[in-house]
Tab-separated table of C-alpha atoms in Angstrom:
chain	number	residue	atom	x	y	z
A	26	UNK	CA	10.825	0.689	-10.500
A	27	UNK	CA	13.715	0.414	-7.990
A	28	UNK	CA	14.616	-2.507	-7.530
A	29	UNK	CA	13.202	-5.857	-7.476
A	30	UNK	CA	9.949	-4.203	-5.697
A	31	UNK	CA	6.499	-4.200	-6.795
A	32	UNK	CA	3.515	-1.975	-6.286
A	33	UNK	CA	2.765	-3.371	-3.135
A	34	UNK	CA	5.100	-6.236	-2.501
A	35	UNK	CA	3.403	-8.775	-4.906
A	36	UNK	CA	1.476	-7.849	-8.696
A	37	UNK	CA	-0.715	-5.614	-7.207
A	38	UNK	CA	-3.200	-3.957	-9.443
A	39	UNK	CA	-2.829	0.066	-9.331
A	40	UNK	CA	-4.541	0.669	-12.396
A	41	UNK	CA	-8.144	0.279	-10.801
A	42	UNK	CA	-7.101	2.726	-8.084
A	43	UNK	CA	-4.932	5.166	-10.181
A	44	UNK	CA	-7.679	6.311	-12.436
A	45	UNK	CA	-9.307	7.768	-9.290
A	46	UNK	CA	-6.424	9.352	-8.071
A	47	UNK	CA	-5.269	11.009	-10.947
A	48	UNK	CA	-8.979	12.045	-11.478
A	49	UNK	CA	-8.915	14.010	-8.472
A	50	UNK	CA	-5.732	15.338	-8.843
A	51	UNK	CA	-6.322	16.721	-11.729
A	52	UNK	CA	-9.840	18.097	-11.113
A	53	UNK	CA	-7.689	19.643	-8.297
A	54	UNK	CA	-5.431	21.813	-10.776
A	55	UNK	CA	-7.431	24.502	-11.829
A	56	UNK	CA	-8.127	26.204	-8.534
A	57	UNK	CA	-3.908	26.319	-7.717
A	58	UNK	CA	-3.997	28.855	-10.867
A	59	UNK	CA	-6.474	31.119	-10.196
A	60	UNK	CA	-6.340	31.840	-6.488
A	61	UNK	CA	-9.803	30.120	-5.162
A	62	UNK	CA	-7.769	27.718	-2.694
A	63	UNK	CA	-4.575	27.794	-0.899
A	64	UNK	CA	-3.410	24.225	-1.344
A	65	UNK	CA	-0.181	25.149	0.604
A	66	UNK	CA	-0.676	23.829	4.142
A	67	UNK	CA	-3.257	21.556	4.393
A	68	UNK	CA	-1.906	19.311	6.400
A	69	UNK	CA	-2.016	22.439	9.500
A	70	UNK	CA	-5.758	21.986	10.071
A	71	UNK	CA	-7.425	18.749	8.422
A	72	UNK	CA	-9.964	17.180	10.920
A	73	UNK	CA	-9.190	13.040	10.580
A	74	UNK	CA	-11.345	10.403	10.106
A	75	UNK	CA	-10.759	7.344	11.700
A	76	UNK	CA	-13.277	4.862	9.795
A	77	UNK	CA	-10.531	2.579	8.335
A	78	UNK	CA	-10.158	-1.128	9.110
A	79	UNK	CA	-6.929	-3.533	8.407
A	80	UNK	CA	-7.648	-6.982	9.350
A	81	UNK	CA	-7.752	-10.378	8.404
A	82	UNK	CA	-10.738	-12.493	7.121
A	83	UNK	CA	-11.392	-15.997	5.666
A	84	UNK	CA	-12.552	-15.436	2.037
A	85	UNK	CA	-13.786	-19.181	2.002
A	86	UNK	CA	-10.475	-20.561	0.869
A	87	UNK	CA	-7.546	-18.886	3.004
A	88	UNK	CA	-6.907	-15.912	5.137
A	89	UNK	CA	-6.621	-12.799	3.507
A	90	UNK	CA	-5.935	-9.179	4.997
A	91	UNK	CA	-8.827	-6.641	3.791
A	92	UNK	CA	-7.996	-2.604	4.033
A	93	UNK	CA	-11.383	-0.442	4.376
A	94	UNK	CA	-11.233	2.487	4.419
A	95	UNK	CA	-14.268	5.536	4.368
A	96	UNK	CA	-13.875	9.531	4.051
A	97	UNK	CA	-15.073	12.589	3.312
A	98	UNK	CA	-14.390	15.795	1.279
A	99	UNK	CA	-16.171	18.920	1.902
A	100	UNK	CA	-17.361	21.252	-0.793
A	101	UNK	CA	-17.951	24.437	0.777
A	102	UNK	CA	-19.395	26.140	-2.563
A	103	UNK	CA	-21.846	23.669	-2.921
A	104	UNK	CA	-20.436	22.203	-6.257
A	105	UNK	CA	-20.044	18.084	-5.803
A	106	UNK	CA	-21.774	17.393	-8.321
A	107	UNK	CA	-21.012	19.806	-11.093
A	108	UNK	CA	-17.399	18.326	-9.947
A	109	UNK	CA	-18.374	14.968	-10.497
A	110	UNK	CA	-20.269	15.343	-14.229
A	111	UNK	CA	-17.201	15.890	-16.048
A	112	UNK	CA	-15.552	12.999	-14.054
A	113	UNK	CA	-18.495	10.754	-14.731
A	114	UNK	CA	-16.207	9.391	-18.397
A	115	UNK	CA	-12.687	10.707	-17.265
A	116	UNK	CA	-11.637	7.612	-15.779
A	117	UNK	CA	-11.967	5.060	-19.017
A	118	UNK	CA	-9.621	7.705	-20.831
A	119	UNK	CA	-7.288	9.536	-18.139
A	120	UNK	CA	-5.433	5.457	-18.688
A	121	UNK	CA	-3.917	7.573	-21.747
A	122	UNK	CA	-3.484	10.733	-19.893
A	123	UNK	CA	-1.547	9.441	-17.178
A	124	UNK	CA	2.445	8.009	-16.883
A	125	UNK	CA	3.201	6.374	-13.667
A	126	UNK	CA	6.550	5.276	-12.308
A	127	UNK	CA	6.899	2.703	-8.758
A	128	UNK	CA	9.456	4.544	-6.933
A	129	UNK	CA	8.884	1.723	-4.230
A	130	UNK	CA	6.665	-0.946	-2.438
A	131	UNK	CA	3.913	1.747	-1.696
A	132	UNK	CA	4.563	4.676	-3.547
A	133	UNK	CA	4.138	5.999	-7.211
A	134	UNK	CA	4.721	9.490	-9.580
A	135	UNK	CA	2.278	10.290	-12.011
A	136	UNK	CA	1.942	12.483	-14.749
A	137	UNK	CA	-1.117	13.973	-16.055
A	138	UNK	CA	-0.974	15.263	-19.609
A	139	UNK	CA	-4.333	17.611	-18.449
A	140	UNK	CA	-5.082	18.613	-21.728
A	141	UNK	CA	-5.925	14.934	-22.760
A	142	UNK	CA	-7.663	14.916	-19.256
A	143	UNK	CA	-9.967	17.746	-20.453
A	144	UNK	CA	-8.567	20.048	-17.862
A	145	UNK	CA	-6.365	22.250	-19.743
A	146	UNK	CA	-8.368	25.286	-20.975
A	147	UNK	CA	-8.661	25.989	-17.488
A	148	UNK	CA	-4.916	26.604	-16.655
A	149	UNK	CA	-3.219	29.414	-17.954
A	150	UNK	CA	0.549	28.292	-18.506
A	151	UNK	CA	1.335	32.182	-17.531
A	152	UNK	CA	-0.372	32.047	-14.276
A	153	UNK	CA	1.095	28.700	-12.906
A	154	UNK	CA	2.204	29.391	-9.168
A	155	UNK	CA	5.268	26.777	-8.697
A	156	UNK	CA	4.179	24.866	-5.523
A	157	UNK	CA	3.118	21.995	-4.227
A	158	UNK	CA	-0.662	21.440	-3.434
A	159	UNK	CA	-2.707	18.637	-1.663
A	160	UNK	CA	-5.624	17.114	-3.567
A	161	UNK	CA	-7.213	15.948	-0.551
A	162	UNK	CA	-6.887	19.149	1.125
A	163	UNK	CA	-10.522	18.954	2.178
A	164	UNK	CA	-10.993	15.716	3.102
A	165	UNK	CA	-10.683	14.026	6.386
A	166	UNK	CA	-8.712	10.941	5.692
A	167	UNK	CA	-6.037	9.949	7.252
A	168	UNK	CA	-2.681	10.912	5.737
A	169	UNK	CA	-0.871	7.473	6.889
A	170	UNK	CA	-3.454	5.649	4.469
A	171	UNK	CA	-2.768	7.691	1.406
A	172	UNK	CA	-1.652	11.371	0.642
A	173	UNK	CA	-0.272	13.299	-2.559
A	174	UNK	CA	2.005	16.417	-3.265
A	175	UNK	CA	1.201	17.403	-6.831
A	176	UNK	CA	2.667	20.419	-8.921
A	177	UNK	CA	1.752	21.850	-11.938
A	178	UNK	CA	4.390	22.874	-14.578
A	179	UNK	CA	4.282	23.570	-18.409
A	180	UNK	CA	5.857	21.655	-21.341
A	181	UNK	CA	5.909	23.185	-24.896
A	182	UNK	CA	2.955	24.962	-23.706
A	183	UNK	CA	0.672	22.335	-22.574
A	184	UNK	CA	-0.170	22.004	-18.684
A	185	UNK	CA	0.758	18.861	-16.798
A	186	UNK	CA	0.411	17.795	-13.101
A	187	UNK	CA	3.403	15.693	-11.309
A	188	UNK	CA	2.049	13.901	-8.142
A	189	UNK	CA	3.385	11.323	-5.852
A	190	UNK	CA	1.178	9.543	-3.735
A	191	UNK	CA	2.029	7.263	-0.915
A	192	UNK	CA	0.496	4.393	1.283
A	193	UNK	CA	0.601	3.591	4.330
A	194	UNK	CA	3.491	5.625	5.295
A	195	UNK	CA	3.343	4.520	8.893
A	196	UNK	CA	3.249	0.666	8.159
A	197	UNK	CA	-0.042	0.913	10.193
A	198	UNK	CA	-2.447	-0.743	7.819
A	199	UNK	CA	-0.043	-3.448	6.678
A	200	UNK	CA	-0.528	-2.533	3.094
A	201	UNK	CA	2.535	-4.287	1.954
A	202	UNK	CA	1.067	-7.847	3.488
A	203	UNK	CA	1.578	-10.214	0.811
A	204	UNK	CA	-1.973	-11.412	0.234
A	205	UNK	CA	-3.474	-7.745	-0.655
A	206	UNK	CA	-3.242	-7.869	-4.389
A	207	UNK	CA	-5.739	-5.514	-5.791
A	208	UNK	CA	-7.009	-1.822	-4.949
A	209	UNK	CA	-10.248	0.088	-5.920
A	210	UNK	CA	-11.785	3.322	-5.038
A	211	UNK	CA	-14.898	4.777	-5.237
A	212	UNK	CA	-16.589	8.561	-4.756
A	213	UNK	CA	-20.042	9.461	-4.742
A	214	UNK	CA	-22.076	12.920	-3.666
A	215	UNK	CA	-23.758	12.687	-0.808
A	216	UNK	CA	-25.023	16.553	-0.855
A	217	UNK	CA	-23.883	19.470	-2.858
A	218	UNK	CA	-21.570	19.845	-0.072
A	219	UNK	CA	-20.058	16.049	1.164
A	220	UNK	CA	-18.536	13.832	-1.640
A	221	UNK	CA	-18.380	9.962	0.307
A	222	UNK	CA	-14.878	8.319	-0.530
A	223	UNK	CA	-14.595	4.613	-0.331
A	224	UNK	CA	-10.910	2.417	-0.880
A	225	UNK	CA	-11.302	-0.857	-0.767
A	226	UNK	CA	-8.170	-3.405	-0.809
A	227	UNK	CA	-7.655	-6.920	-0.725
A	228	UNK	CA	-7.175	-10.176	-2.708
A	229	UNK	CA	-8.324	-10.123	-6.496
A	230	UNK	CA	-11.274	-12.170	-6.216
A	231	UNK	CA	-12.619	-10.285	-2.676
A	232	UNK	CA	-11.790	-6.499	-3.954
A	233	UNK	CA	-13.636	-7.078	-7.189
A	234	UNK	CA	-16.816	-8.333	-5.822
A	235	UNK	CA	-16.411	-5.777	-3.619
A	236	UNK	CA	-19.400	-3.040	-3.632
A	237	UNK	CA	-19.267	0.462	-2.052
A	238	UNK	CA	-22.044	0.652	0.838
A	239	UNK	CA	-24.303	3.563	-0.954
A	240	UNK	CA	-24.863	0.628	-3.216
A	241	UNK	CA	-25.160	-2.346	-1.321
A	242	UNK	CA	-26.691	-0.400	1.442
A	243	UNK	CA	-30.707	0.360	1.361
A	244	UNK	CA	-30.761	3.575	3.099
A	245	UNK	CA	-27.005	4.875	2.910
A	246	UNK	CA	-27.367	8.371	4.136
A	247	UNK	CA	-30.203	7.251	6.609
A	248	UNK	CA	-27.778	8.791	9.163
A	249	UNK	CA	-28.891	12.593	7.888
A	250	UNK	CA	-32.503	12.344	8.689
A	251	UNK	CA	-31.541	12.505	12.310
A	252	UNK	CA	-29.938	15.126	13.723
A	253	UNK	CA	-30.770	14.211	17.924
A	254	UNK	CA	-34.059	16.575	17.672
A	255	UNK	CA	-37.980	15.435	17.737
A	256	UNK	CA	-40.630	17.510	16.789
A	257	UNK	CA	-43.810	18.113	19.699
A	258	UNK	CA	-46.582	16.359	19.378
A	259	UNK	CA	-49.703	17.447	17.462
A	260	UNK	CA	-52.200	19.174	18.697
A	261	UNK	CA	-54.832	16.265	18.124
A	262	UNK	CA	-52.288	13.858	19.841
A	263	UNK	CA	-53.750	11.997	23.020
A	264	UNK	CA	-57.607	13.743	22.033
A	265	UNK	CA	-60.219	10.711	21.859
A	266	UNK	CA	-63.233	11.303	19.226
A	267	UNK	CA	-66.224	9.662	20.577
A	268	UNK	CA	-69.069	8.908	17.968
């Protein structure tokens, strides 16, 4: 850490958020090696999303600012959730896979030791490319809320991923406000194709009650049963049967 700063600038809690991160980042890895995706220039043609809120709310006691935030990553093979089943225990042990260093307020490196991660067999050490890739490369949010540049690079033979990700780059979200102590994240498969992001940050007490809305929510994905379109009536509609 450089400095006297924190991670933001009080004790925030990055752990809750990091195991995410890293998770995708290193689920990410694999498909730099073998030529499926070109993780080079992402940035060229991402389509934003701009379903994030920064304000402040009473949380009973005192005024507290609350960062929501909502996105989307495409899967265009149709593979969400055979991503997601060998994520479903990564994030209790990728604590011991991962180093992080606070280069600042709102930024950290990490290192993922991917063969701990359970990644590893899929990266050859021979066929490592050496540049940088984006692990939201196809997702929609915005870049000035979070983004990462990750690399992959080989020690004694054993694959590891360096990222740094970064917050709120723009100082548009107020990320650094004093009373946002705590971070989570959550992902869930909405189709084969759409994985539904969720970061959530605020005070302690507020971000963990918080709940993402496909569970709080009765019908979350309500919105794809309608698509603008109604079918024609029946033939029997309007007919009267007399007896």
């Amino acid at each position: 850490m450089e400095g006297t700063e924190t991670f933001p600038s009080t004790s925030w809690q990055w752990s809750a958020i990091h195991l995410r991160l890293a998770a995708r980042a290193a689920s990410t890895a694999a498909s730099t090696t073998d030529g499926r995706r070109d993780h080079s220039n992402s940035g060229a043609w991402r389509r934003l999303d701009a379903s994030t809120v920064s304000e402040m709310r009473h949380n009973g006691t005192h005024m507290e600012r609350v960062v929501h935030a909502r996105w989307q990553c495409t899967f265009p093979e149709g593979k969400c959730f055979a991503h997601h089943a060998p994520l479903e225990g990564m994030p209790e042990k990728m604590d011991k896979c991962t180093q992080e260093h606070n280069k600042g307020a709102l930024t950290v490196d990490m290192v993922i030791d991917l063969n701990c991660a359970g990644m590893g067999a899929q990266i050859d050490c021979n066929r490592i490319v050496p540049r940088s890739f984006d692990p939201f490369q196809m997702c929609n949010n915005d870049p000035l809320l979070v983004k990462a540049t990750c690399h992959l690079e080989c020690r004694r033979n054993v694959p590891y991923e360096l990222c740094t990700f970064e917050f709120d780059t723009g100082k548009t979200y107020n990320m650094s406000d004093e009373t946002v102590d705590s971070c989570n994240m959550e992902a869930v498969c909405k189709s084969p194709y759409i994985e539904q992001n969720e970061m959530f940050c605020s005070g302690h007490h507020t971000t963990k009650n918080h709940r993402p809305h496909w569970i709080t929510e009765d019908r979350p994905w309500a919105n794809r049963e309608r698509h603008g379109l109604e079918a024609p009536p029946p033939p029997s509609a309007g007919l009267v049967v007399q007896a």
